Amino acid sequence: MTAKTVLVSGASIAGPSAAFWLHRHGYRVTVVETAPELRPGGQAVDFRGEQVKLLAAMGILGDVRRYETAMGDQTVLDLDGKPQLTVPGAAWSGEVEILRGDLARILYDHTKDHTEYVFGDRVTSLTERADGVDVTFSRGAPRRFDLVVGADGVHSGVRAAAFGPEAGFRRDLGFGIAGFTAPNHLGLDHTSVLYNEPGRGLMVGSHRHADRLHVGLVFAADGVEFRRRTTDEQRALVAQLFANTGWETPKLLEALPAATDLYVDSISQIHLERWSKGRVVLLGDAAWCAGPGGSGTGLAMMGAQVLAGELAAAGGDHVTAFERYEQRLRKPATVGQKNGKGSGNFLAPRTAAKIRSRNRAYKMLSTRLFGGFFTWMTDRAANALEYREYPVLTSA
């Protein structure tokens, strides 16, 4: 096969994963990323079962284990901020867990020598021709590529350019999520704490860096506008939403002005009838965002392997390859979306009664019967897609 050119939008997880496998199958890949550099930090992501096989096949499992969080148990607090119960760390951390930023760096390091990375730029328009796609950028000169992959997240610019406005595909689940890093004044060591008040949840933990706390916030988002906010506006929004929250919240919010890794967004899902249009195809959150608990990171990486493999198997026939890719990924993505649909209600129950009910469910995790059921629930999204090898042209 003559090497074809592929533009991948997004340099977080799905994009570099696509670059990794497309290179293996003989494609020349350019990755464009809006951010000026790799984004550090972010939430922890875990891998289980079939997805661990993928990490091994990519030759990065050892790297991931070197940077794993190695999280221990989680302490669940009651409404008064007192310890109520303990949840085993394995319930949330899978076989291996790593911060999104650390994983992005690993993928970048494994692809940078054979992939053109362009930071600080983004796709502004796509025009399909008989033999390629003409792409314009916000900063760089126009270019033509044989194929375009939108791996640029729930707010995908490629999806907007090829399929239309985001509002037609995004389903908000009524909650928002935020996260930032703060000093570890709690003295946590590879452990985490969950605290709730009605409609608000704080997940606070420390792992690889003993002096840091990773603060995750989930909140009922009725009437909250998320888009087009500056960082200062996002800080103000978080401070406002959690201003009257108890426990250690006031102390944690003191770190907001200095936090350089703050992110704030709605908990949303993406639903599309098709993931491809002509020579443009979507991958990961851009195509099927599930939300927390939907095994989205692992499935995006699995999807990258399938997408590249099907392109190779079809001899570069993108119409056939995209159809087969979607056939393999549709059901697993639906499983992930089903798992993620109730994440907001679980992490930030809206009433005190629902918090107590959720905590009773937590208690059952320590029993053999219900603990096994919970493991099955968390594993089913990760194992919904079986890892299969595709013949490759090049070594890693």
CSV table of N, CA, C and O in Angstrom, one decimal, residues 253-301:
chain,number,residue,atom,x,y,z
A,253,LEU,N,-10.6,25.3,48.2
A,253,LEU,CA,-10.9,26.4,47.3
A,253,LEU,C,-9.8,27.5,47.3
A,253,LEU,O,-9.7,28.3,46.4
A,254,GLU,N,-9.1,27.6,48.4
A,254,GLU,CA,-8.0,28.6,48.5
A,254,GLU,C,-7.0,28.3,47.4
A,254,GLU,O,-6.2,29.3,47.1
A,255,ALA,N,-6.9,27.1,46.9
A,255,ALA,CA,-5.9,26.8,45.9
A,255,ALA,C,-6.3,27.1,44.5
A,255,ALA,O,-5.5,27.1,43.6
A,256,LEU,N,-7.6,27.5,44.3
A,256,LEU,CA,-8.1,27.8,43.0
A,256,LEU,C,-7.3,28.9,42.3
A,256,LEU,O,-7.0,28.8,41.1
A,257,PRO,N,-7.0,30.1,42.9
A,257,PRO,CA,-6.3,31.1,42.2
A,257,PRO,C,-5.0,30.7,41.6
A,257,PRO,O,-4.6,31.2,40.5
A,258,ALA,N,-4.3,29.8,42.2
A,258,ALA,CA,-3.0,29.4,41.8
A,258,ALA,C,-3.0,28.1,40.9
A,258,ALA,O,-2.0,27.7,40.3
A,259,ALA,N,-4.2,27.5,40.8
A,259,ALA,CA,-4.3,26.3,40.0
A,259,ALA,C,-4.1,26.5,38.5
A,259,ALA,O,-4.8,27.3,37.9
A,260,THR,N,-3.1,25.9,37.9
A,260,THR,CA,-2.9,26.0,36.5
A,260,THR,C,-3.5,24.9,35.6
A,260,THR,O,-3.4,25.0,34.4
A,261,ASP,N,-4.1,23.9,36.3
A,261,ASP,CA,-4.6,22.8,35.6
A,261,ASP,C,-6.1,22.6,35.8
A,261,ASP,O,-6.7,21.6,35.6
A,262,LEU,N,-6.8,23.7,36.1
A,262,LEU,CA,-8.2,23.7,36.3
A,262,LEU,C,-9.0,23.3,35.0
A,262,LEU,O,-8.7,23.8,33.9
A,263,TYR,N,-9.9,22.4,35.1
A,263,TYR,CA,-10.8,22.2,34.0
A,263,TYR,C,-12.2,22.1,34.6
A,263,TYR,O,-12.5,21.7,35.7
A,264,VAL,N,-13.2,22.6,33.8
A,264,VAL,CA,-14.6,22.7,34.1
A,264,VAL,C,-15.4,22.3,32.9
A,264,VAL,O,-15.2,22.9,31.8
A,265,ASP,N,-16.4,21.4,33.0
A,265,ASP,CA,-17.2,21.1,31.9
A,265,ASP,C,-18.5,20.4,32.3
A,265,ASP,O,-18.6,20.0,33.5
A,266,SER,N,-19.4,20.3,31.5
A,266,SER,CA,-20.6,19.6,31.7
A,266,SER,C,-20.3,18.1,31.6
A,266,SER,O,-19.4,17.7,30.9
A,267,ILE,N,-21.1,17.3,32.3
A,267,ILE,CA,-21.1,15.8,32.1
A,267,ILE,C,-22.1,15.5,31.0
A,267,ILE,O,-23.3,15.7,31.1
A,268,SER,N,-21.6,15.2,29.8
A,268,SER,CA,-22.4,15.0,28.6
A,268,SER,C,-22.1,13.8,27.9
A,268,SER,O,-21.0,13.2,28.1
A,269,GLN,N,-23.0,13.4,27.0
A,269,GLN,CA,-22.7,12.3,26.1
A,269,GLN,C,-22.9,12.8,24.7
A,269,GLN,O,-23.6,13.8,24.4
A,270,ILE,N,-22.3,12.1,23.7
A,270,ILE,CA,-22.4,12.4,22.3
A,270,ILE,C,-23.1,11.2,21.6
A,270,ILE,O,-22.7,10.1,21.8
A,271,HIS,N,-24.2,11.5,20.9
A,271,HIS,CA,-24.9,10.5,20.2
A,271,HIS,C,-25.0,10.9,18.7
A,271,HIS,O,-25.6,11.9,18.4
A,272,LEU,N,-24.5,10.1,17.8
A,272,LEU,CA,-24.5,10.3,16.4
A,272,LEU,C,-25.0,9.0,15.7
A,272,LEU,O,-24.7,7.9,16.1
A,273,GLU,N,-25.7,9.2,14.6
A,273,GLU,CA,-26.2,8.1,13.8
A,273,GLU,C,-25.0,7.4,13.1
A,273,GLU,O,-25.0,6.2,12.9
A,274,ARG,N,-24.1,8.2,12.6
A,274,ARG,CA,-22.9,7.7,12.0
A,274,ARG,C,-21.6,8.4,12.5
A,274,ARG,O,-21.7,9.6,12.8
A,275,TRP,N,-20.5,7.7,12.5
A,275,TRP,CA,-19.3,8.3,13.0
A,275,TRP,C,-18.4,8.7,11.9
A,275,TRP,O,-17.3,9.2,12.1
A,276,SER,N,-18.8,8.5,10.6
A,276,SER,CA,-18.0,9.0,9.5
A,276,SER,C,-18.8,9.6,8.5
A,276,SER,O,-20.0,9.4,8.4
A,277,LYS,N,-18.1,10.5,7.7
A,277,LYS,CA,-18.8,11.2,6.6
A,277,LYS,C,-17.7,11.4,5.5
A,277,LYS,O,-16.8,12.2,5.7
A,278,GLY,N,-17.8,10.6,4.5
A,278,GLY,CA,-16.8,10.7,3.4
A,278,GLY,C,-15.5,10.2,3.9
A,278,GLY,O,-15.3,9.1,4.5
A,279,ARG,N,-14.5,11.1,3.8
A,279,ARG,CA,-13.1,10.8,4.2
A,279,ARG,C,-12.8,11.2,5.7
A,279,ARG,O,-11.7,11.2,6.1
A,280,VAL,N,-13.9,11.6,6.4
A,280,VAL,CA,-13.7,12.1,7.8
A,280,VAL,C,-14.3,11.1,8.7
A,280,VAL,O,-15.5,10.6,8.5
A,281,VAL,N,-13.6,10.8,9.8
A,281,VAL,CA,-14.1,9.8,10.8
A,281,VAL,C,-13.8,10.3,12.2
A,281,VAL,O,-12.8,11.0,12.4
A,282,LEU,N,-14.7,10.0,13.1
A,282,LEU,CA,-14.6,10.4,14.5
A,282,LEU,C,-14.2,9.2,15.4
A,282,LEU,O,-14.5,8.1,15.1
A,283,LEU,N,-13.5,9.6,16.5
A,283,LEU,CA,-12.9,8.6,17.4
A,283,LEU,C,-13.0,9.1,18.8
A,283,LEU,O,-12.8,10.2,19.1
A,284,GLY,N,-13.3,8.2,19.7
A,284,GLY,CA,-13.3,8.5,21.1
A,284,GLY,C,-14.5,9.4,21.5
A,284,GLY,O,-15.6,9.3,21.0
A,285,ASP,N,-14.2,10.3,22.4
A,285,ASP,CA,-15.3,11.2,22.9
A,285,ASP,C,-15.9,12.0,21.8
A,285,ASP,O,-17.1,12.4,21.9
A,286,ALA,N,-15.2,12.3,20.7
A,286,ALA,CA,-15.8,13.1,19.6
A,286,ALA,C,-17.0,12.3,19.0
A,286,ALA,O,-17.9,12.9,18.5
A,287,ALA,N,-16.9,11.0,19.1
A,287,ALA,CA,-17.9,10.1,18.5
A,287,ALA,C,-19.0,9.6,19.5
A,287,ALA,O,-20.2,9.6,19.2
A,288,TRP,N,-18.5,9.2,20.7
A,288,TRP,CA,-19.4,8.5,21.5
A,288,TRP,C,-19.2,8.8,23.0
A,288,TRP,O,-19.4,8.0,23.9
A,289,CYS,N,-18.8,10.0,23.4
A,289,CYS,CA,-18.5,10.3,24.8
A,289,CYS,C,-19.6,9.7,25.7
A,289,CYS,O,-20.8,9.9,25.5
A,290,ALA,N,-19.1,9.0,26.7
A,290,ALA,CA,-20.0,8.3,27.6
A,290,ALA,C,-20.1,9.0,29.0
A,290,ALA,O,-21.1,8.9,29.7
A,291,GLY,N,-19.1,9.8,29.4
A,291,GLY,CA,-19.1,10.4,30.7
A,291,GLY,C,-18.3,9.5,31.7
A,291,GLY,O,-17.9,8.4,31.4
A,292,PRO,N,-18.1,10.0,32.9
A,292,PRO,CA,-17.4,9.2,33.9
A,292,PRO,C,-18.0,7.8,34.1
A,292,PRO,O,-19.2,7.6,34.1
A,293,GLY,N,-17.1,6.8,34.3
A,293,GLY,CA,-17.5,5.5,34.5
A,293,GLY,C,-17.8,4.7,33.2
A,293,GLY,O,-18.2,3.5,33.3
A,294,GLY,N,-17.7,5.4,32.1
A,294,GLY,CA,-18.0,4.7,30.8
A,294,GLY,C,-16.8,4.1,30.1
A,294,GLY,O,-16.9,3.7,29.0
A,295,SER,N,-15.6,4.0,30.8
A,295,SER,CA,-14.4,3.4,30.2
A,295,SER,C,-14.0,4.1,28.9
A,295,SER,O,-13.5,3.4,28.0
A,296,GLY,N,-14.2,5.4,28.9
A,296,GLY,CA,-14.0,6.1,27.6
A,296,GLY,C,-12.6,6.1,27.1
A,296,GLY,O,-12.4,6.0,25.9
A,297,THR,N,-11.6,6.3,28.0
A,297,THR,CA,-10.2,6.4,27.6
A,297,THR,C,-9.8,5.1,27.0
A,297,THR,O,-9.2,5.0,25.9
A,298,GLY,N,-10.0,4.0,27.7
A,298,GLY,CA,-9.6,2.7,27.2
A,298,GLY,C,-10.3,2.3,25.9
A,298,GLY,O,-9.7,1.8,24.9
A,299,LEU,N,-11.6,2.6,25.7
A,299,LEU,CA,-12.3,2.3,24.5
A,299,LEU,C,-11.8,3.2,23.4
A,299,LEU,O,-11.7,2.7,22.2
A,300,ALA,N,-11.4,4.4,23.6
A,300,ALA,CA,-10.9,5.3,22.6
A,300,ALA,C,-9.6,4.7,22.1
A,300,ALA,O,-9.3,4.7,20.8
A,301,MET,N,-8.7,4.2,23.0
A,301,MET,CA,-7.5,3.6,22.5
A,301,MET,C,-7.7,2.3,21.8
A,301,MET,O,-7.1,2.0,20.8
